[in-house]
């Protein structure tokens, strides 16, 4: 690997000749600007404001712009003569637990390589001392025109350097946290814990840049004369933005995570979470209002209702026929009764005459 900086790392009175090598690399795809009309490259030219002539890199220097707009030239020689002990040396100033370094401060990462055979022993000494102390070194170094803060730590058999932001470069998170007062119940925390346990750990090595791969596929397709790639169904849909029932969302997330791992959904996650609460509270799920049926759903429901009604029609007809028959029977009974009374009335005078 090509070194980007040569110098030394000082450990008290011990000076170790070293080289700095970039520990990371960018795999992002870069694009060029083109003229849409004819596809020609768009380039930027460096032009002097005074004579409006293009200048080469060799003719360009540095300057500090003063408050009144005047330029104060600063040469590389001026910077090289600054009384900085870190100009060509990574100076270790102390040792601290790694946990005391705020991750917000972490910047670029470099590997520190021993420069030459004589540097092998002091390099190994520093590496083993750092290992045994279980601490990291805080250092100062100059790179690309300015002094920087750094963290020196052991990574396997190599010493690594992480650039750090200065403490005053970290902004205070004012107005970032929610200002509304919120109370979180134990049942909600239990469900969140259950979701975290179900999702489990992740192997960082297994993660990759899906966007970069999609762009590479698009470029390959266009280079081969193909058209635009179709995004998979559901891709690009905006997530979030809607405030849903928190408990219901957590329960659904736990179930989905278990199903994706091939585990049974088991009992309701909410019941299990609430069972452990000391105060006996159970998770309360506020059901969301039912969604309005689409036109297709209404049509299907209407067909189902018609089918059900047609099945019930024979039963209704049979019921009507039964009622009609019963009415007829009742009318016949009434007619027979009236006839019997008439006959009795006619026979009554005969009995009187006989008497």
Coordinates of C-alpha atoms in Angstrom, one line a residue:
X1 CA 0.0 0.0 0.0
X2 CA 1.2 3.5 -0.9
X3 CA 2.1 5.7 2.1
X4 CA 0.7 9.2 2.3
X5 CA 3.0 10.6 5.1
X6 CA 6.5 9.8 6.3
X7 CA 7.7 10.8 9.8
X8 CA 8.0 9.4 13.3
X9 CA 5.9 8.6 16.3
X10 CA 7.3 9.7 19.6
X11 CA 6.8 7.7 22.7
X12 CA 8.5 9.7 25.5
X13 CA 12.2 9.8 24.4
X14 CA 11.6 6.9 22.0
X15 CA 11.2 7.9 18.4
X16 CA 9.9 5.3 15.9
X17 CA 10.3 6.0 12.1
X18 CA 6.9 5.3 10.6
X19 CA 4.8 5.7 7.4
X20 CA 1.0 6.4 7.3
X21 CA -1.2 4.4 5.0
X22 CA -4.9 5.0 4.4
X23 CA -6.9 2.3 6.3
X24 CA -10.1 2.9 4.3
X25 CA -11.1 3.3 0.7
X26 CA -14.2 4.7 -1.0
X27 CA -16.2 2.5 -3.3
X28 CA -18.7 5.1 -4.2
X29 CA -19.4 5.7 -7.9
X30 CA -18.5 9.1 -9.2
X31 CA -20.2 10.8 -12.1
X32 CA -19.0 13.5 -14.5
X33 CA -21.0 16.5 -15.5
X34 CA -22.0 16.6 -19.2
X35 CA -23.8 18.9 -21.6
X36 CA -27.3 17.4 -22.1
X37 CA -27.5 18.7 -25.7
X38 CA -24.5 16.8 -27.1
X39 CA -23.0 14.8 -24.2
X40 CA -19.8 16.9 -24.0
X41 CA -17.8 17.0 -20.7
X42 CA -18.3 20.1 -18.5
X43 CA -15.0 21.1 -17.0
X44 CA -14.0 23.8 -14.6
X45 CA -11.2 26.2 -15.4
X46 CA -9.2 28.2 -12.9
X47 CA -9.2 31.8 -14.0
X48 CA -7.6 34.8 -12.3
X49 CA -10.2 37.5 -11.4
X50 CA -7.8 40.4 -12.3
X51 CA -6.7 39.5 -15.8
X52 CA -9.3 36.8 -16.5
X53 CA -6.7 34.4 -17.8
X54 CA -6.6 30.7 -17.1
X55 CA -3.7 29.7 -14.8
X56 CA -2.0 26.4 -14.2
X57 CA -1.6 24.5 -10.9
X58 CA 2.1 25.6 -10.6
X59 CA 0.9 29.3 -10.6
X60 CA -1.6 28.8 -7.8
X61 CA -0.6 29.5 -4.2
X62 CA -2.3 29.9 -0.8
X63 CA -3.6 33.1 0.9
X64 CA -5.7 34.0 3.9
X65 CA -8.6 36.4 3.2
X66 CA -8.7 39.1 5.8
X67 CA -11.9 40.7 7.1
X68 CA -11.6 43.6 4.7
X69 CA -11.3 41.2 1.7
X70 CA -7.5 41.7 1.3
X71 CA -5.4 38.5 0.6
X72 CA -2.4 37.7 2.8
X73 CA -0.2 35.2 0.9
X74 CA 1.0 32.1 2.9
X75 CA 3.7 29.9 1.3
X76 CA 4.5 26.3 2.0
X77 CA 7.9 27.4 3.4
X78 CA 6.1 29.7 5.9
X79 CA 4.1 26.8 7.1
X80 CA 7.1 24.5 7.2
X81 CA 9.0 26.9 9.5
X82 CA 6.2 27.0 12.1
X83 CA 7.6 25.9 15.5
X84 CA 5.4 22.8 15.7
X85 CA 6.8 19.6 17.2
X86 CA 4.1 17.7 15.3
X87 CA 5.2 18.9 11.8
X88 CA 6.8 15.6 11.1
X89 CA 6.0 13.7 14.3
X90 CA 3.0 12.0 15.8
X91 CA 3.4 13.1 19.4
X92 CA 1.7 10.8 22.0
X93 CA 0.6 13.1 24.8
X94 CA -1.2 10.5 27.1
X95 CA -3.2 7.3 27.5
X96 CA -6.9 6.9 28.2
X97 CA -9.5 4.1 28.2
X98 CA -10.9 3.7 24.7
X99 CA -14.5 4.2 26.2
X100 CA -13.6 7.8 27.1
X101 CA -13.3 8.7 23.4
X102 CA -16.6 10.0 22.1
X103 CA -17.5 8.2 18.8
X104 CA -18.6 11.6 17.5
X105 CA -15.0 12.6 17.4
X106 CA -13.8 9.7 15.2
X107 CA -12.6 10.7 11.7
X108 CA -10.3 9.2 9.1
X109 CA -8.4 6.0 9.9
X110 CA -4.8 5.2 9.0
X111 CA -2.4 2.2 9.5
X112 CA 0.9 3.1 11.1
X113 CA 3.7 1.1 9.4
X114 CA 7.2 0.7 10.7
X115 CA 9.6 2.4 8.3
X116 CA 12.6 0.2 8.0
X117 CA 14.1 -2.7 10.0
X118 CA 15.5 -0.5 12.9
X119 CA 11.9 0.6 13.6
X120 CA 10.6 -3.0 14.1
X121 CA 11.6 -3.4 17.8
X122 CA 10.4 0.0 19.1
X123 CA 7.2 -0.4 17.0
X124 CA 6.6 -3.8 18.6
X125 CA 7.3 -2.4 22.0
X126 CA 4.7 0.3 21.7
X127 CA 2.2 -2.2 20.3
X128 CA 2.6 -4.7 23.2
X129 CA 2.6 -1.9 25.8
X130 CA -0.7 -0.6 24.4
X131 CA -2.1 -4.2 24.5
X132 CA -1.1 -4.8 28.1
X133 CA -2.4 -1.4 29.3
X134 CA -5.8 -2.0 27.6
X135 CA -5.7 1.7 26.8
X136 CA -5.4 3.9 23.7
X137 CA -2.9 6.7 23.2
X138 CA -4.0 10.3 22.5
X139 CA -1.7 12.0 20.0
X140 CA -1.2 15.2 18.1
X141 CA 0.0 15.3 14.5
X142 CA 0.1 17.6 11.5
X143 CA -1.4 16.5 8.2
X144 CA -2.5 18.3 5.0
X145 CA -1.7 21.8 6.4
X146 CA -3.1 21.6 9.9
X147 CA -2.5 20.1 13.3
X148 CA -4.9 17.3 14.2
X149 CA -5.9 15.2 17.2
X150 CA -5.6 11.5 17.0
X151 CA -6.2 8.2 18.8
X152 CA -3.6 5.4 18.5
X153 CA -4.7 1.9 19.2
X154 CA -3.8 -1.7 18.4
X155 CA -5.6 -3.6 15.7
X156 CA -4.3 -7.2 15.6
X157 CA -0.6 -6.9 14.9
X158 CA -0.8 -3.4 13.6
X159 CA -1.0 0.0 15.2
X160 CA -3.8 2.2 13.8
X161 CA -4.3 5.9 14.0
X162 CA -7.8 7.5 14.0
X163 CA -8.1 11.2 13.3
X164 CA -10.2 12.9 16.0
X165 CA -12.1 16.2 15.9
X166 CA -11.0 18.7 18.5
X167 CA -13.5 18.9 21.4
X168 CA -14.6 22.4 20.4
X169 CA -15.6 21.0 17.0
X170 CA -18.4 18.9 18.4
X171 CA -21.6 20.9 18.4
X172 CA -24.0 20.7 21.4
X173 CA -27.3 18.9 20.5
X174 CA -29.5 21.9 21.5
X175 CA -33.1 21.6 20.3
X176 CA -32.5 18.1 18.9
X177 CA -34.2 15.9 21.6
X178 CA -38.0 15.9 21.7
X179 CA -39.3 18.8 23.8
X180 CA -42.6 17.1 24.5
X181 CA -42.7 15.2 27.8
X182 CA -43.2 11.5 27.1
X183 CA -43.7 8.6 29.6
X184 CA -42.7 5.1 28.6
X185 CA -44.3 2.1 30.3
X186 CA -42.5 -1.1 31.3
X187 CA -44.7 -3.1 28.9
X188 CA -43.5 -0.9 26.0
X189 CA -39.8 -1.3 27.0
X190 CA -40.3 -5.1 27.4
X191 CA -41.7 -5.3 23.8
X192 CA -38.7 -3.2 22.6
X193 CA -36.3 -5.6 24.4
X194 CA -38.1 -8.6 22.8
X195 CA -37.8 -7.0 19.4
X196 CA -34.0 -6.4 19.9
X197 CA -33.5 -9.9 21.1
X198 CA -35.5 -11.4 18.2
X199 CA -33.5 -9.3 15.6
X200 CA -30.3 -10.4 17.3
X201 CA -26.8 -9.5 16.3
X202 CA -25.5 -8.7 12.8
X203 CA -22.3 -9.6 11.1
X204 CA -21.0 -6.3 9.7
X205 CA -19.0 -8.2 7.1
X206 CA -22.3 -9.5 5.6
X207 CA -23.6 -6.0 4.9
X208 CA -23.1 -4.3 1.5
X209 CA -24.0 -1.2 -0.4
X210 CA -27.2 -2.1 -2.3
X211 CA -27.4 1.3 -3.9
X212 CA -23.9 1.1 -5.4
X213 CA -24.7 -2.4 -6.8
X214 CA -27.9 -1.1 -8.4
X215 CA -26.0 1.8 -10.0
X216 CA -23.3 -0.5 -11.3
X217 CA -26.1 -2.7 -12.8
X218 CA -27.7 0.3 -14.4
X219 CA -24.4 1.4 -15.9
X220 CA -23.8 -2.1 -17.3
X221 CA -27.3 -2.2 -18.7
X222 CA -26.9 1.2 -20.4
X223 CA -23.5 0.4 -21.7
X224 CA -24.9 -2.8 -23.3
X225 CA -27.6 -0.8 -25.0
X226 CA -30.3 -1.8 -22.6
X227 CA -33.0 0.5 -21.2
X228 CA -33.7 1.6 -17.7
X229 CA -33.9 -1.0 -14.9
X230 CA -37.3 -1.6 -13.3
X231 CA -37.2 -1.2 -9.6
X232 CA -38.5 -4.2 -7.6
X233 CA -42.1 -3.9 -6.3
X234 CA -42.3 -1.9 -3.2
X235 CA -38.8 -0.4 -3.6
X236 CA -38.5 3.3 -2.9
X237 CA -41.7 3.4 -0.9
X238 CA -41.5 6.0 1.8
X239 CA -41.5 4.5 5.3
X240 CA -42.5 6.2 8.5
X241 CA -44.0 9.6 8.8
X242 CA -47.3 8.1 10.2
X243 CA -47.9 7.9 13.9
X244 CA -49.2 4.4 14.5
X245 CA -50.2 2.6 17.7
X246 CA -46.8 2.0 19.3
X247 CA -47.7 -1.3 21.1
X248 CA -49.3 -2.8 18.0
X249 CA -46.4 -1.8 15.9
X250 CA -43.9 -3.4 18.3
X251 CA -46.0 -6.6 18.5
X252 CA -46.2 -6.8 14.7
X253 CA -42.4 -6.2 14.4
X254 CA -41.6 -9.0 16.9
X255 CA -43.9 -11.4 15.0
X256 CA -42.5 -10.4 11.6
X257 CA -38.9 -10.8 12.9
X258 CA -39.7 -14.3 14.2
X259 CA -41.4 -15.3 11.0
X260 CA -38.4 -14.1 9.0
X261 CA -36.1 -16.3 11.1
X262 CA -38.5 -19.3 10.6
X263 CA -39.6 -19.2 14.3
X264 CA -43.3 -19.7 15.3
X265 CA -45.1 -16.6 16.3
X266 CA -46.0 -18.3 19.6
X267 CA -48.1 -16.5 22.1
X268 CA -48.9 -12.9 21.9
X269 CA -45.8 -10.9 22.5
X270 CA -47.7 -8.2 24.4
X271 CA -49.1 -10.7 26.9
X272 CA -45.6 -12.1 27.6
X273 CA -44.2 -8.6 28.1
X274 CA -46.9 -7.4 30.4
X275 CA -46.8 -10.6 32.5
X276 CA -43.5 -9.5 34.0
X277 CA -44.6 -6.1 35.2
X278 CA -44.5 -5.7 38.9
X279 CA -47.5 -3.5 39.1
X280 CA -49.7 -6.0 37.2
X281 CA -50.3 -3.6 34.3
X282 CA -51.0 -5.2 30.9
X283 CA -50.2 -3.8 27.5
X284 CA -53.1 -1.9 26.1
X285 CA -53.5 -2.0 22.4
X286 CA -55.6 0.8 20.9
X287 CA -56.9 -0.6 17.6
X288 CA -56.7 1.7 14.7
X289 CA -59.9 2.7 12.8
X290 CA -60.9 0.2 10.1
X291 CA -59.7 1.2 6.6
X292 CA -62.3 2.2 4.0
X293 CA -63.1 -0.6 1.6
X294 CA -61.8 0.0 -1.9
X295 CA -64.3 -0.1 -4.9
X296 CA -63.2 -3.7 -5.7
X297 CA -63.8 -4.8 -2.1
X298 CA -67.2 -3.2 -2.1
X299 CA -68.1 -5.0 -5.3
X300 CA -67.0 -8.3 -4.0
X301 CA -69.0 -7.7 -0.8
X302 CA -72.1 -6.8 -2.9
X303 CA -71.8 -10.0 -4.9
X304 CA -71.4 -12.1 -1.7
X305 CA -74.5 -10.4 -0.2
X306 CA -76.6 -11.1 -3.4
X307 CA -75.5 -14.8 -3.3
X308 CA -76.5 -15.1 0.3
X309 CA -79.9 -13.4 -0.5
X310 CA -80.5 -15.9 -3.4
X311 CA -79.8 -18.8 -1.0
X312 CA -82.3 -17.4 1.5
X313 CA -85.0 -16.8 -1.1
X314 CA -86.4 -20.5 -1.3
X315 CA -86.6 -20.5 2.5
X316 CA -88.7 -17.3 2.4
X317 CA -91.0 -18.8 -0.3
X318 CA -91.5 -22.0 1.7
X319 CA -92.3 -19.9 4.7
X320 CA -94.9 -17.9 2.7
X321 CA -96.5 -21.1 1.4
X322 CA -96.7 -22.6 4.9
X323 CA -98.4 -19.4 6.1
X324 CA -100.9 -19.6 3.1
X325 CA -101.7 -23.2 3.9
X326 CA -102.3 -22.4 7.5
X327 CA -104.6 -19.6 6.6
X328 CA -106.5 -21.9 4.3
X329 CA -106.9 -24.5 7.0
X330 CA -108.2 -21.8 9.4
X331 CA -110.7 -20.6 6.9
X332 CA -112.0 -24.2 6.3
X333 CA -112.4 -24.7 10.0
X334 CA -114.4 -21.5 10.3
X335 CA -116.7 -22.5 7.3
X336 CA -117.3 -26.0 8.8
X337 CA -118.2 -24.5 12.2
X338 CA -120.7 -22.0 10.6
X339 CA -122.4 -24.9 8.6
X340 CA -122.7 -27.0 11.8
X341 CA -124.4 -24.1 13.6
X342 CA -126.9 -23.6 10.7
X343 CA -127.9 -27.3 10.8
X344 CA -128.5 -27.2 14.5
X345 CA -130.7 -24.1 14.2
X346 CA -132.9 -25.9 11.5
X347 CA -133.4 -29.0 13.7
X348 CA -134.5 -27.0 16.8
X349 CA -138.2 -26.2 15.6
X350 CA -138.7 -29.9 14.7
X351 CA -137.9 -30.9 18.3
X352 CA -140.4 -28.2 19.6
X353 CA -143.2 -29.5 17.2
X354 CA -142.6 -33.1 18.3
X355 CA -142.9 -32.0 21.9

